[in-house]
Amino acid sequence: MLERTVDSTAALTATDRTSALALAEAYGNATALAVERDTVAWQSAADDVNAKDARMKALCGAG
């Protein structure tokens, strides 16, 4: 869903687009790891999502 939104939003700068796509990928990785029930790997993926989400919030003026 994030990838489609990024692709359809012409107002994003290249940096914003890259950050948004990285966040989308991090969400996908976290979801995949949650299924594996590997707590350490999932926590690392969740930390990655949180870091990338904070970066996007800062870019959007919401963080």
Short mmCIF file of N, CA and C in Angstrom, two decimals, residues 21-63:
data_model
loop_
_atom_site.label_atom_id
_atom_site.label_comp_id
_atom_site.label_asym_id
_atom_site.label_seq_id
_atom_site.Cartn_x
_atom_site.Cartn_y
_atom_site.Cartn_z
N LEU A 21 9.98 4.32 0.54
CA LEU A 21 10.11 2.95 0.05
C LEU A 21 10.89 2.08 1.03
N ALA A 22 11.89 2.65 1.71
CA ALA A 22 12.63 1.91 2.73
C ALA A 22 11.70 1.54 3.89
N LEU A 23 10.82 2.45 4.26
CA LEU A 23 9.85 2.17 5.32
C LEU A 23 8.91 1.05 4.89
N ALA A 24 8.43 1.10 3.66
CA ALA A 24 7.54 0.04 3.16
C ALA A 24 8.24 -1.31 3.19
N GLU A 25 9.50 -1.34 2.78
CA GLU A 25 10.26 -2.60 2.80
C GLU A 25 10.45 -3.08 4.24
N ALA A 26 10.73 -2.17 5.16
CA ALA A 26 10.92 -2.54 6.56
C ALA A 26 9.64 -3.14 7.14
N TYR A 27 8.48 -2.56 6.80
CA TYR A 27 7.20 -3.13 7.25
C TYR A 27 7.03 -4.55 6.71
N GLY A 28 7.35 -4.75 5.44
CA GLY A 28 7.24 -6.08 4.85
C GLY A 28 8.14 -7.09 5.54
N ASN A 29 9.37 -6.67 5.83
CA ASN A 29 10.32 -7.56 6.52
C ASN A 29 9.82 -7.90 7.92
N ALA A 30 9.32 -6.91 8.64
CA ALA A 30 8.82 -7.16 9.99
C ALA A 30 7.63 -8.12 9.97
N THR A 31 6.76 -7.95 9.00
CA THR A 31 5.60 -8.83 8.88
C THR A 31 6.05 -10.26 8.60
N ALA A 32 6.99 -10.42 7.70
CA ALA A 32 7.49 -11.76 7.38
C ALA A 32 8.16 -12.41 8.59
N LEU A 33 8.94 -11.64 9.33
CA LEU A 33 9.62 -12.20 10.49
C LEU A 33 8.67 -12.50 11.64
N ALA A 34 7.58 -11.79 11.74
CA ALA A 34 6.60 -12.05 12.80
C ALA A 34 6.03 -13.45 12.66
N VAL A 35 5.88 -13.92 11.46
CA VAL A 35 5.35 -15.25 11.19
C VAL A 35 6.32 -16.33 11.67
N GLU A 36 7.61 -16.04 11.61
CA GLU A 36 8.64 -17.02 12.00
C GLU A 36 8.73 -17.23 13.51
N ARG A 37 8.19 -16.30 14.27
CA ARG A 37 8.20 -16.37 15.74
C ARG A 37 9.62 -16.36 16.32
N ASP A 38 10.54 -15.70 15.63
CA ASP A 38 11.90 -15.52 16.12
C ASP A 38 11.95 -14.14 16.78
N THR A 39 11.85 -14.11 18.09
CA THR A 39 11.71 -12.86 18.83
C THR A 39 12.86 -11.91 18.58
N VAL A 40 14.09 -12.40 18.57
CA VAL A 40 15.25 -11.53 18.38
C VAL A 40 15.24 -10.92 16.98
N ALA A 41 14.99 -11.72 15.97
CA ALA A 41 14.96 -11.21 14.59
C ALA A 41 13.79 -10.25 14.41
N TRP A 42 12.63 -10.58 14.98
CA TRP A 42 11.47 -9.70 14.84
C TRP A 42 11.72 -8.38 15.55
N GLN A 43 12.32 -8.40 16.73
CA GLN A 43 12.58 -7.15 17.45
C GLN A 43 13.53 -6.27 16.66
N SER A 44 14.52 -6.87 16.03
CA SER A 44 15.44 -6.10 15.19
C SER A 44 14.69 -5.47 14.03
N ALA A 45 13.80 -6.22 13.41
CA ALA A 45 13.00 -5.70 12.30
C ALA A 45 12.06 -4.60 12.79
N ALA A 46 11.47 -4.77 13.96
CA ALA A 46 10.58 -3.75 14.52
C ALA A 46 11.36 -2.47 14.83
N ASP A 47 12.57 -2.61 15.34
CA ASP A 47 13.42 -1.44 15.59
C ASP A 47 13.73 -0.71 14.29
N ASP A 48 13.96 -1.47 13.22
CA ASP A 48 14.23 -0.88 11.91
C ASP A 48 13.01 -0.11 11.41
N VAL A 49 11.82 -0.69 11.57
CA VAL A 49 10.58 0.00 11.19
C VAL A 49 10.45 1.30 11.98
N ASN A 50 10.66 1.23 13.27
CA ASN A 50 10.51 2.43 14.10
C ASN A 50 11.49 3.53 13.70
N ALA A 51 12.72 3.16 13.39
CA ALA A 51 13.72 4.16 12.97
C ALA A 51 13.32 4.80 11.64
N LYS A 52 12.88 3.98 10.70
CA LYS A 52 12.49 4.50 9.39
C LYS A 52 11.20 5.30 9.47
N ASP A 53 10.29 4.89 10.36
CA ASP A 53 9.06 5.64 10.56
C ASP A 53 9.37 7.02 11.17
N ALA A 54 10.28 7.06 12.11
CA ALA A 54 10.67 8.34 12.72
C ALA A 54 11.29 9.26 11.67
N ARG A 55 12.09 8.69 10.77
CA ARG A 55 12.71 9.47 9.70
C ARG A 55 11.64 10.07 8.79
N MET A 56 10.63 9.26 8.43
CA MET A 56 9.55 9.76 7.58
C MET A 56 8.74 10.84 8.30
N LYS A 57 8.46 10.64 9.58
CA LYS A 57 7.73 11.65 10.34
C LYS A 57 8.50 12.97 10.35
N ALA A 58 9.81 12.88 10.51
CA ALA A 58 10.63 14.10 10.50
C ALA A 58 10.59 14.78 9.13
N LEU A 59 10.64 13.99 8.07
CA LEU A 59 10.57 14.55 6.72
C LEU A 59 9.23 15.21 6.45
N CYS A 60 8.18 14.63 7.04
CA CYS A 60 6.83 15.15 6.81
C CYS A 60 6.43 16.23 7.82
N GLY A 61 7.31 16.53 8.75
CA GLY A 61 7.01 17.54 9.75
C GLY A 61 6.11 17.06 10.87
N ALA A 62 6.01 15.74 11.03
CA ALA A 62 5.13 15.18 12.06
C ALA A 62 5.92 14.56 13.20
N GLY A 63 7.23 14.76 13.24
CA GLY A 63 7.99 14.08 14.27
C GLY A 63 9.03 14.83 14.88
#
